[in-house]
CSV table of C-alpha atoms in Angstrom, one decimal:
chain,number,residue,atom,x,y,z
K,406,UNK,CA,75.4,75.6,42.2
K,407,UNK,CA,74.1,73.5,45.1
K,408,UNK,CA,73.6,69.8,44.5
K,409,UNK,CA,70.5,68.0,45.8
K,410,UNK,CA,71.5,64.9,47.8
K,411,UNK,CA,70.3,62.9,50.7
K,412,UNK,CA,71.5,64.0,54.1
K,413,UNK,CA,72.4,61.7,57.0
K,414,UNK,CA,70.5,62.2,60.2
K,415,UNK,CA,73.5,63.8,61.8
K,416,UNK,CA,73.6,66.6,59.3
K,417,UNK,CA,69.8,67.0,59.5
K,418,UNK,CA,70.0,67.6,63.2
K,419,UNK,CA,72.9,69.9,62.8
K,420,UNK,CA,70.9,72.1,60.3
K,421,UNK,CA,68.1,72.3,62.8
K,422,UNK,CA,70.5,73.3,65.6
K,423,UNK,CA,71.9,76.0,63.4
K,424,UNK,CA,68.5,77.4,62.7
K,425,UNK,CA,67.5,77.3,66.4
K,426,UNK,CA,70.6,79.3,67.1
K,427,UNK,CA,69.4,82.0,64.6
K,428,UNK,CA,71.1,80.9,61.4
K,429,UNK,CA,69.0,81.6,58.3
K,430,UNK,CA,67.8,78.7,56.1
K,431,UNK,CA,69.8,80.1,53.2
K,432,UNK,CA,73.0,80.1,55.3
K,433,UNK,CA,72.3,76.6,56.6
K,434,UNK,CA,71.7,75.4,53.0
K,435,UNK,CA,75.1,76.9,51.9
K,436,UNK,CA,76.9,75.2,54.7
K,437,UNK,CA,75.4,71.8,53.8
K,438,UNK,CA,75.7,72.4,50.1
K,439,UNK,CA,72.1,71.7,49.4
K,440,UNK,CA,69.2,73.8,48.1
K,441,UNK,CA,67.2,76.0,50.4
K,442,UNK,CA,64.1,74.0,49.8
K,443,UNK,CA,65.7,71.0,51.5
K,444,UNK,CA,66.5,72.9,54.6
K,445,UNK,CA,63.0,74.4,54.6
K,446,UNK,CA,61.4,70.9,54.5
K,447,UNK,CA,63.7,69.8,57.3
K,448,UNK,CA,62.5,72.8,59.4
K,449,UNK,CA,58.9,72.2,58.6
K,450,UNK,CA,59.2,68.5,59.5
K,451,UNK,CA,60.9,69.4,62.8
K,452,UNK,CA,58.2,71.8,63.6
K,453,UNK,CA,55.4,69.4,62.9
K,454,UNK,CA,56.9,66.0,64.0
K,455,UNK,CA,59.7,67.0,66.4
K,456,UNK,CA,61.9,64.8,64.2
K,457,UNK,CA,64.0,65.1,61.1
K,458,UNK,CA,64.7,61.4,60.5
K,459,UNK,CA,63.9,60.2,57.0
K,460,UNK,CA,60.3,58.8,56.7
K,461,UNK,CA,60.2,55.1,55.9
K,462,UNK,CA,59.6,54.6,52.2
K,463,UNK,CA,57.2,51.7,51.4
K,464,UNK,CA,58.9,49.1,49.2
K,465,UNK,CA,57.7,46.0,47.5
K,466,UNK,CA,55.7,43.8,49.9
K,467,UNK,CA,57.0,40.4,50.8
K,468,UNK,CA,55.6,37.6,48.8
K,469,UNK,CA,55.4,35.3,51.8
K,470,UNK,CA,54.6,35.7,55.5
K,471,UNK,CA,57.0,34.4,58.2
K,472,UNK,CA,54.6,31.5,58.7
K,473,UNK,CA,54.8,30.6,55.0
K,474,UNK,CA,58.6,30.8,55.2
K,475,UNK,CA,58.5,28.2,58.0
K,476,UNK,CA,56.1,26.1,56.0
K,477,UNK,CA,58.5,26.0,53.0
K,478,UNK,CA,61.5,25.2,55.2
K,479,UNK,CA,59.7,22.5,57.0
K,480,UNK,CA,58.4,20.9,53.8
K,481,UNK,CA,61.9,20.8,52.4
K,482,UNK,CA,63.3,19.2,55.6
K,483,UNK,CA,60.6,16.6,55.7
K,484,UNK,CA,61.0,15.7,52.0
K,485,UNK,CA,64.6,16.3,51.3
K,486,UNK,CA,64.3,15.3,47.6
K,487,UNK,CA,61.4,17.7,46.9
K,488,UNK,CA,61.9,20.1,44.0
K,489,UNK,CA,61.3,23.9,43.9
K,490,UNK,CA,58.3,23.5,41.5
K,491,UNK,CA,56.8,21.1,43.9
K,492,UNK,CA,57.2,23.5,46.8
K,493,UNK,CA,55.7,26.3,44.6
K,494,UNK,CA,52.7,24.0,44.0
K,495,UNK,CA,52.5,23.1,47.7
K,496,UNK,CA,52.5,26.7,48.7
K,497,UNK,CA,49.7,27.5,46.2
K,498,UNK,CA,47.6,24.7,47.5
K,499,UNK,CA,48.1,25.8,51.1
K,500,UNK,CA,47.6,29.6,50.6
K,501,UNK,CA,45.9,30.1,47.3
K,502,UNK,CA,48.7,32.5,46.2
K,503,UNK,CA,51.3,31.9,43.6
K,504,UNK,CA,55.0,32.7,44.3
K,505,UNK,CA,58.0,32.4,42.1
K,506,UNK,CA,60.7,29.7,42.1
K,507,UNK,CA,63.2,32.4,43.0
K,508,UNK,CA,61.2,33.3,46.1
K,509,UNK,CA,61.2,29.7,47.2
K,510,UNK,CA,65.0,29.4,46.8
K,511,UNK,CA,65.6,32.6,48.7
K,512,UNK,CA,63.4,31.5,51.6
K,513,UNK,CA,65.2,28.1,51.7
K,514,UNK,CA,68.6,29.8,51.6
K,515,UNK,CA,67.5,32.1,54.5
K,516,UNK,CA,66.6,29.0,56.4
K,517,UNK,CA,70.1,27.5,55.7
K,518,UNK,CA,68.9,25.0,53.1
K,519,UNK,CA,70.8,24.5,49.9
K,520,UNK,CA,70.4,22.0,47.0
K,521,UNK,CA,73.2,19.4,47.2
K,522,UNK,CA,73.9,15.9,46.0
K,523,UNK,CA,73.1,13.3,48.7
K,524,UNK,CA,75.7,10.9,50.1
K,525,UNK,CA,75.2,7.3,48.9
K,526,UNK,CA,75.7,4.4,51.3
K,527,UNK,CA,75.0,0.7,51.5
K,528,UNK,CA,71.8,-0.2,53.5
K,529,UNK,CA,72.6,-2.0,56.8
K,530,UNK,CA,70.3,-3.7,59.3
K,531,UNK,CA,70.8,-3.7,63.0
K,532,UNK,CA,72.8,-6.9,63.2
K,533,UNK,CA,75.2,-5.7,60.5
K,534,UNK,CA,75.7,-2.5,62.3
K,535,UNK,CA,76.5,-4.3,65.6
K,536,UNK,CA,78.9,-6.6,63.8
K,537,UNK,CA,80.8,-3.7,62.2
K,538,UNK,CA,81.0,-1.9,65.6
K,539,UNK,CA,82.3,-5.1,67.2
K,540,UNK,CA,85.0,-5.5,64.5
K,541,UNK,CA,86.1,-1.9,64.9
K,542,UNK,CA,86.5,-2.3,68.7
K,543,UNK,CA,88.6,-5.4,68.2
K,544,UNK,CA,91.0,-3.6,65.9
K,545,UNK,CA,91.0,-0.1,67.3
K,546,UNK,CA,94.2,-0.8,69.3
K,547,UNK,CA,96.2,-2.3,66.5
K,548,UNK,CA,99.6,-0.7,66.0
K,549,UNK,CA,101.0,0.7,62.7
K,550,UNK,CA,103.3,-2.3,62.5
K,551,UNK,CA,100.4,-4.7,62.6
K,552,UNK,CA,98.5,-2.7,59.9
K,553,UNK,CA,101.6,-2.6,57.8
K,554,UNK,CA,101.2,-6.4,57.2
K,555,UNK,CA,97.7,-6.0,55.8
K,556,UNK,CA,97.0,-5.8,52.0
K,557,UNK,CA,93.7,-3.9,51.5
K,558,UNK,CA,92.1,-5.0,48.2
K,559,UNK,CA,88.9,-4.1,46.5
K,560,UNK,CA,87.2,-4.0,43.1
K,561,UNK,CA,85.6,-0.9,41.7
K,562,UNK,CA,83.2,-0.6,38.8
K,563,UNK,CA,83.3,2.4,36.5
K,564,UNK,CA,80.0,2.8,34.8
K,565,UNK,CA,78.8,4.7,31.7
K,566,UNK,CA,75.7,5.8,33.5
K,567,UNK,CA,75.7,8.3,36.4
K,568,UNK,CA,75.0,6.7,39.8
K,569,UNK,CA,73.1,9.7,41.1
K,570,UNK,CA,70.5,10.3,38.5
K,571,UNK,CA,71.1,14.1,39.2
K,572,UNK,CA,69.2,13.7,42.4
K,573,UNK,CA,69.5,16.8,44.6
K,574,UNK,CA,68.3,17.2,48.2
K,575,UNK,CA,67.8,20.2,50.5
K,576,UNK,CA,70.2,20.2,53.4
K,577,UNK,CA,71.9,22.6,55.8
K,578,UNK,CA,75.6,23.3,55.5
K,579,UNK,CA,78.0,20.9,57.3
K,580,UNK,CA,75.3,18.2,57.4
K,581,UNK,CA,76.5,16.1,54.4
K,582,UNK,CA,76.7,12.8,56.3
K,583,UNK,CA,73.6,13.2,58.4
K,584,UNK,CA,71.4,10.2,58.0
K,585,UNK,CA,68.5,12.2,56.6
K,586,UNK,CA,70.8,13.4,53.8
K,587,UNK,CA,72.0,9.9,52.8
K,588,UNK,CA,70.6,7.8,50.0
K,589,UNK,CA,70.9,4.0,50.2
K,590,UNK,CA,71.8,2.1,47.0
K,591,UNK,CA,72.8,-1.5,46.5
K,592,UNK,CA,74.8,-1.3,43.3
K,593,UNK,CA,75.6,0.7,40.2
K,594,UNK,CA,73.6,0.5,37.0
K,595,UNK,CA,74.6,0.5,33.3
K,596,UNK,CA,77.6,-0.8,31.5
K,597,UNK,CA,81.2,-0.2,32.5
K,598,UNK,CA,84.4,-1.9,33.5
K,599,UNK,CA,85.5,-3.6,36.7
K,600,UNK,CA,89.1,-3.1,38.1
K,601,UNK,CA,90.9,-4.5,41.1
K,602,UNK,CA,93.9,-3.2,43.1
K,603,UNK,CA,95.5,-3.6,46.5
K,604,UNK,CA,97.3,-1.2,48.8
K,605,UNK,CA,99.3,-1.4,52.0
K,606,UNK,CA,101.2,1.0,54.2
K,607,UNK,CA,104.4,0.1,52.2
K,608,UNK,CA,103.2,0.0,48.6
K,609,UNK,CA,100.5,-1.1,46.2
K,610,UNK,CA,99.8,-3.7,43.5
K,611,UNK,CA,99.3,-3.0,39.9
K,612,UNK,CA,95.8,-2.2,38.6
K,613,UNK,CA,94.0,-5.2,37.1
K,614,UNK,CA,91.2,-4.9,34.6
K,615,UNK,CA,88.7,-7.7,34.3
K,616,UNK,CA,87.9,-8.1,30.6
K,617,UNK,CA,84.3,-9.1,30.3
K,618,UNK,CA,82.3,-11.8,31.9
K,619,UNK,CA,81.5,-12.5,35.6
K,620,UNK,CA,84.2,-12.7,38.2
K,621,UNK,CA,84.0,-16.2,39.5
K,622,UNK,CA,86.1,-17.9,42.2
K,623,UNK,CA,88.2,-19.4,39.5
K,624,UNK,CA,88.9,-16.1,37.9
K,625,UNK,CA,89.6,-14.5,41.2
K,626,UNK,CA,92.2,-17.2,42.0
K,627,UNK,CA,93.8,-17.2,38.6
K,628,UNK,CA,93.7,-13.5,37.8
K,629,UNK,CA,94.2,-12.0,41.3
K,630,UNK,CA,95.5,-14.3,44.0
K,631,UNK,CA,98.1,-16.1,42.0
K,632,UNK,CA,99.7,-13.2,40.0
K,633,UNK,CA,99.2,-10.4,42.5
K,634,UNK,CA,98.5,-11.5,46.1
K,635,UNK,CA,100.9,-14.4,46.5
K,636,UNK,CA,104.0,-12.4,45.4
K,637,UNK,CA,103.0,-9.5,47.5
K,638,UNK,CA,102.6,-11.8,50.5
K,639,UNK,CA,106.0,-13.2,50.0
K,640,UNK,CA,107.5,-9.7,50.0
K,641,UNK,CA,105.7,-8.8,53.3
K,642,UNK,CA,106.6,-12.0,55.1
K,643,UNK,CA,104.9,-14.4,57.5
K,644,UNK,CA,102.7,-11.7,59.1
K,645,UNK,CA,100.9,-11.0,55.8
K,646,UNK,CA,97.1,-10.6,56.1
K,647,UNK,CA,94.8,-10.3,53.1
K,648,UNK,CA,91.8,-8.1,53.4
K,649,UNK,CA,89.1,-8.5,50.8
K,650,UNK,CA,85.4,-8.2,51.0
K,651,UNK,CA,82.6,-10.9,51.2
K,652,UNK,CA,81.8,-11.1,47.5
K,653,UNK,CA,80.8,-14.6,46.5
K,654,UNK,CA,83.8,-15.1,44.3
K,655,UNK,CA,86.1,-14.3,47.2
K,656,UNK,CA,84.4,-16.8,49.5
K,657,UNK,CA,84.3,-19.7,46.9
K,658,UNK,CA,85.6,-23.0,48.0
K,659,UNK,CA,88.3,-22.9,45.4
K,660,UNK,CA,89.6,-19.6,46.8
K,661,UNK,CA,89.5,-20.9,50.4
K,662,UNK,CA,91.5,-24.0,49.4
K,663,UNK,CA,94.1,-21.8,47.5
K,664,UNK,CA,94.6,-19.6,50.5
K,665,UNK,CA,95.0,-22.6,52.8
K,666,UNK,CA,97.4,-24.4,50.5
K,667,UNK,CA,99.7,-21.4,50.3
K,668,UNK,CA,99.4,-20.3,54.0
K,669,UNK,CA,97.8,-17.0,53.3
K,670,UNK,CA,95.8,-15.6,56.2
K,671,UNK,CA,92.7,-13.6,55.5
K,672,UNK,CA,91.1,-11.0,57.8
K,673,UNK,CA,87.4,-11.8,58.4
K,674,UNK,CA,85.0,-9.0,57.7
K,675,UNK,CA,81.5,-8.5,58.9
K,676,UNK,CA,78.9,-8.5,56.1
K,677,UNK,CA,78.7,-5.4,53.9
K,678,UNK,CA,81.9,-4.0,55.5
K,679,UNK,CA,83.8,-2.9,52.4
K,680,UNK,CA,82.1,-0.7,49.9
Protein backbone atom coordinates (compact mmCIF):
# COMPACT_ATOMS: atom_id res chain seq x y z
CA UNK A 1 0.00 0.00 0.00
CA UNK A 2 1.32 3.42 -0.89
CA UNK A 3 2.14 5.76 2.01
CA UNK A 4 1.23 9.42 1.94
CA UNK A 5 4.23 11.61 2.62
CA UNK A 6 5.67 14.99 1.74
CA UNK A 7 7.86 15.05 -1.32
CA UNK A 8 10.93 17.26 -1.69
CA UNK A 9 10.96 19.64 -4.63
CA UNK A 10 13.46 17.47 -6.50
CA UNK A 11 11.05 14.51 -6.59
CA UNK A 12 8.14 16.78 -7.44
CA UNK A 13 9.92 18.04 -10.54
CA UNK A 14 11.01 14.50 -11.40
CA UNK A 15 7.38 13.33 -11.36
CA UNK A 16 6.39 16.20 -13.68
CA UNK A 17 9.24 15.28 -16.02
CA UNK A 18 8.10 11.66 -16.16
CA UNK A 19 4.55 12.67 -17.03
CA UNK A 20 5.75 15.09 -19.71
CA UNK A 21 7.66 12.16 -21.22
CA UNK A 22 4.41 10.17 -21.38
CA UNK A 23 4.45 8.23 -18.10
CA UNK A 24 1.00 7.82 -16.59
CA UNK A 25 0.10 9.34 -13.24
CA UNK A 26 -0.40 5.87 -11.75
CA UNK A 27 3.08 4.74 -12.82
CA UNK A 28 4.65 7.95 -11.48
CA UNK A 29 2.85 7.43 -8.17
CA UNK A 30 4.18 3.86 -7.93
CA UNK A 31 7.74 5.01 -8.60
CA UNK A 32 7.47 7.63 -5.86
CA UNK A 33 5.56 5.32 -3.52
CA UNK A 34 2.76 7.84 -3.08
CA UNK A 35 -0.92 7.82 -3.87
CA UNK A 36 -2.14 8.72 -7.34
CA UNK A 37 -3.99 11.74 -5.94
CA UNK A 38 -0.67 13.27 -4.86
CA UNK A 39 0.71 13.03 -8.37
CA UNK A 40 -2.54 14.37 -9.80
CA UNK A 41 -2.37 17.45 -7.54
CA UNK A 42 1.25 17.99 -8.59
CA UNK A 43 0.27 17.88 -12.26
CA UNK A 44 -2.67 20.21 -11.72
CA UNK A 45 -0.45 22.68 -9.85
CA UNK A 46 2.13 22.55 -12.62
CA UNK A 47 -0.50 23.18 -15.27
CA UNK A 48 -2.00 26.17 -13.45
CA UNK A 49 1.05 27.77 -11.78
CA UNK A 50 3.98 26.42 -13.81
CA UNK A 51 5.49 25.36 -10.47
CA UNK A 52 5.36 22.38 -8.12
CA UNK A 53 6.99 23.95 -5.07
CA UNK A 54 5.12 23.66 -1.81
CA UNK A 55 2.88 26.62 -1.15
CA UNK A 56 3.79 28.63 1.95
CA UNK A 57 1.66 27.64 4.91
CA UNK A 58 0.68 30.59 7.09
CA UNK A 59 1.85 30.12 10.68
CA UNK A 60 1.30 31.99 13.88
CA UNK A 61 1.89 35.72 13.32
CA UNK A 62 4.78 37.35 15.15
CA UNK A 63 3.79 39.08 18.35
CA UNK A 64 6.14 42.00 17.66
CA UNK A 65 7.31 43.94 14.65
CA UNK A 66 11.01 44.53 13.83
CA UNK A 67 10.63 48.10 15.12
CA UNK A 68 9.24 46.80 18.42
CA UNK A 69 12.10 44.31 18.65
CA UNK A 70 14.56 47.19 18.36
CA UNK A 71 12.58 49.13 20.98
CA UNK A 72 12.88 46.27 23.48
CA UNK A 73 16.61 45.83 22.88
CA UNK A 74 17.27 49.57 23.10
CA UNK A 75 15.27 49.83 26.34
CA UNK A 76 17.29 47.00 27.90
CA UNK A 77 20.59 48.56 26.83
CA UNK A 78 19.66 52.01 28.15
CA UNK A 79 18.44 50.61 31.48
CA UNK A 80 20.57 47.55 32.13
CA UNK A 81 18.77 46.67 35.37
CA UNK A 82 15.26 46.76 33.92
CA UNK A 83 13.24 43.57 34.40
CA UNK A 84 11.18 41.58 31.92
CA UNK A 85 7.85 42.63 33.51
CA UNK A 86 8.94 46.26 33.19
CA UNK A 87 9.72 45.75 29.50
CA UNK A 88 6.34 44.09 29.00
CA UNK A 89 4.69 47.14 30.58
CA UNK A 90 6.81 49.54 28.49
CA UNK A 91 5.82 47.73 25.31
CA UNK A 92 2.13 47.85 26.24
CA UNK A 93 2.35 51.57 26.97
CA UNK A 94 4.08 52.24 23.65
CA UNK A 95 2.01 49.96 21.38
CA UNK A 96 -1.22 49.24 23.25
CA UNK A 97 -0.70 45.49 22.74
CA UNK A 98 0.24 42.93 25.37
CA UNK A 99 3.04 40.45 24.80
CA UNK A 100 4.29 37.65 27.03
CA UNK A 101 7.43 37.63 29.14
CA UNK A 102 8.71 34.73 27.02
CA UNK A 103 8.40 36.87 23.90
CA UNK A 104 10.44 39.64 25.53
CA UNK A 105 13.19 37.21 26.56
CA UNK A 106 13.30 35.71 23.08
CA UNK A 107 13.60 39.13 21.45
CA UNK A 108 16.40 40.14 23.83
CA UNK A 109 18.23 36.86 23.23
CA UNK A 110 17.94 37.43 19.48
CA UNK A 111 19.57 40.82 20.06
CA UNK A 112 22.41 39.16 21.99
CA UNK A 113 21.25 40.28 25.45
CA UNK A 114 21.20 37.87 28.39
CA UNK A 115 20.45 38.33 32.09
CA UNK A 116 23.71 38.22 34.06
CA UNK A 117 25.02 39.43 37.41
CA UNK A 118 26.89 42.75 37.13
CA UNK A 119 30.55 43.20 38.02
CA UNK A 120 31.00 45.14 41.27
CA UNK A 121 33.77 47.72 41.58
CA UNK A 122 34.82 50.60 43.82
CA UNK A 123 33.83 54.06 42.53
CA UNK A 124 36.82 56.18 41.47
CA UNK A 125 37.07 59.84 40.56
CA UNK A 126 39.34 61.27 37.88
CA UNK A 127 42.23 62.03 40.23
CA UNK A 128 42.18 58.53 41.69
CA UNK A 129 42.21 57.00 38.23
CA UNK A 130 45.22 59.11 37.20
CA UNK A 131 47.11 58.19 40.38
CA UNK A 132 46.51 54.48 39.80
CA UNK A 133 47.70 54.77 36.21
CA UNK A 134 50.83 56.63 37.32
CA UNK A 135 51.60 53.94 39.92
CA UNK A 136 51.16 51.19 37.32
CA UNK A 137 53.54 52.91 34.91
CA UNK A 138 56.17 53.28 37.64
CA UNK A 139 56.11 49.55 38.39
CA UNK A 140 55.43 48.04 34.98
CA UNK A 141 59.13 47.32 34.40
CA UNK A 142 59.78 45.64 37.75
CA UNK A 143 61.45 42.25 37.47
CA UNK A 144 60.24 39.04 39.05
CA UNK A 145 63.09 39.27 41.55
CA UNK A 146 61.89 42.69 42.70
CA UNK A 147 58.30 41.49 43.10
CA UNK A 148 59.53 38.43 45.00
CA UNK A 149 60.43 40.72 47.91
CA UNK A 150 56.90 42.08 48.22
CA UNK A 151 54.37 40.68 50.69
CA UNK A 152 50.86 41.36 49.40
CA UNK A 153 48.37 41.59 52.26
CA UNK A 154 44.69 42.31 52.52
CA UNK A 155 41.62 41.80 54.68
CA UNK A 156 38.45 40.19 53.40
CA UNK A 157 35.03 40.30 54.98
CA UNK A 158 32.72 37.32 54.57
CA UNK A 159 29.15 38.40 55.14
CA UNK A 160 25.95 36.56 55.94
CA UNK A 161 24.03 38.77 53.51
CA UNK A 162 24.48 38.56 49.75
CA UNK A 163 26.37 41.49 48.28
CA UNK A 164 24.44 41.45 45.01
CA UNK A 165 20.82 41.59 46.14
CA UNK A 166 20.18 39.18 43.24
CA UNK A 167 20.46 42.12 40.88
CA UNK A 168 20.62 41.09 37.23
CA UNK A 169 21.42 43.20 34.19
CA UNK A 170 20.97 42.74 30.45
CA UNK A 171 24.28 42.51 28.62
CA UNK A 172 25.86 41.03 25.52
CA UNK A 173 28.21 38.08 25.68
CA UNK A 174 31.89 38.85 26.39
CA UNK A 175 31.05 42.33 27.77
CA UNK A 176 31.21 41.43 31.48
CA UNK A 177 33.69 44.17 32.39
CA UNK A 178 32.22 46.91 30.20
CA UNK A 179 31.61 50.07 32.20
CA UNK A 180 27.87 50.00 31.53
CA UNK A 181 27.70 46.48 33.03
CA UNK A 182 29.47 47.41 36.28
CA UNK A 183 27.82 48.36 39.57
CA UNK A 184 29.74 50.55 42.00
CA UNK A 185 29.51 49.73 45.69
CA UNK A 186 31.49 51.03 48.64
CA UNK A 187 31.22 48.17 51.13
CA UNK A 188 29.50 44.96 52.09
CA UNK A 189 26.44 44.91 54.29
CA UNK A 190 25.25 42.63 57.05
CA UNK A 191 27.08 40.63 59.69
CA UNK A 192 30.12 38.48 59.03
CA UNK A 193 33.77 37.89 59.92
CA UNK A 194 36.95 39.67 58.90
CA UNK A 195 40.11 37.74 58.01
CA UNK A 196 43.64 38.77 57.02
CA UNK A 197 46.38 37.01 55.06
CA UNK A 198 49.48 37.76 53.03
CA UNK A 199 51.08 36.15 49.99
CA UNK A 200 54.32 36.54 48.05
CA UNK A 201 55.92 34.77 45.12
CA UNK A 202 57.65 32.40 47.51
CA UNK A 203 54.97 31.62 50.06
CA UNK A 204 52.15 32.91 52.22
CA UNK A 205 51.27 33.73 55.81
CA UNK A 206 48.75 31.95 57.97
CA UNK A 207 45.15 33.11 57.86
CA UNK A 208 44.24 35.40 60.74
CA UNK A 209 40.66 35.87 61.94
CA UNK A 210 39.73 39.07 63.76
CA UNK A 211 37.45 38.11 66.61
CA UNK A 212 34.93 40.89 67.03
CA UNK A 213 35.35 44.60 67.40
CA UNK A 214 36.91 47.20 65.13
CA UNK A 215 40.40 46.74 63.73
CA UNK A 216 42.33 49.69 65.12
CA UNK A 217 45.95 50.63 64.58
CA UNK A 218 46.83 48.97 67.88
CA UNK A 219 45.16 45.70 66.89
CA UNK A 220 46.77 45.83 63.47
CA UNK A 221 50.19 46.19 65.07
CA UNK A 222 49.70 43.56 67.77
CA UNK A 223 47.69 40.98 65.78
CA UNK A 224 49.23 41.36 62.30
CA UNK A 225 52.53 43.22 62.09
CA UNK A 226 54.27 41.72 65.09
CA UNK A 227 53.26 38.03 64.80
CA UNK A 228 53.06 37.74 60.99
CA UNK A 229 54.76 40.53 59.02
CA UNK A 230 57.98 40.97 61.01
CA UNK A 231 58.93 37.24 60.94
CA UNK A 232 58.07 37.08 57.24
CA UNK A 233 60.24 40.12 56.55
CA UNK A 234 63.16 38.50 58.37
CA UNK A 235 62.82 35.43 56.14
CA UNK A 236 62.85 37.49 52.92
CA UNK A 237 65.72 39.77 53.90
CA UNK A 238 66.65 43.42 53.58
CA UNK A 239 64.73 43.89 50.32
CA UNK A 240 61.40 43.14 51.99
CA UNK A 241 58.49 45.45 51.07
CA UNK A 242 55.08 45.37 52.73
CA UNK A 243 52.08 46.05 50.55
CA UNK A 244 48.88 46.83 52.42
CA UNK A 245 46.03 49.17 51.62
CA UNK A 246 45.16 52.66 52.84
CA UNK A 247 42.78 51.64 55.61
CA UNK A 248 42.86 54.00 58.59
CA UNK A 249 44.17 51.30 60.90
CA UNK A 250 47.08 50.68 58.51
CA UNK A 251 48.03 54.37 58.40
CA UNK A 252 47.76 55.06 62.11
CA UNK A 253 50.72 56.74 63.78
CA UNK A 254 51.36 53.73 66.01
CA UNK A 255 51.70 51.57 62.88
CA UNK A 256 54.01 54.05 61.15
CA UNK A 257 56.24 54.16 64.22
CA UNK A 258 56.36 50.36 64.45
CA UNK A 259 57.40 49.98 60.81
CA UNK A 260 60.07 52.66 61.18
CA UNK A 261 61.46 51.18 64.41
CA UNK A 262 61.84 47.74 62.82
CA UNK A 263 63.10 48.97 59.46
CA UNK A 264 60.13 47.64 57.49
CA UNK A 265 59.59 49.36 54.15
CA UNK A 266 56.06 49.82 52.87
CA UNK A 267 54.99 50.34 49.27
CA UNK A 268 52.87 53.45 48.87
CA UNK A 269 49.53 52.94 47.21
CA UNK A 270 47.25 55.48 45.57
CA UNK A 271 43.87 55.85 47.26
CA UNK A 272 41.38 53.01 46.66
CA UNK A 273 43.98 50.85 44.98
CA UNK A 274 43.46 47.56 46.78
CA UNK A 275 39.94 46.17 46.82
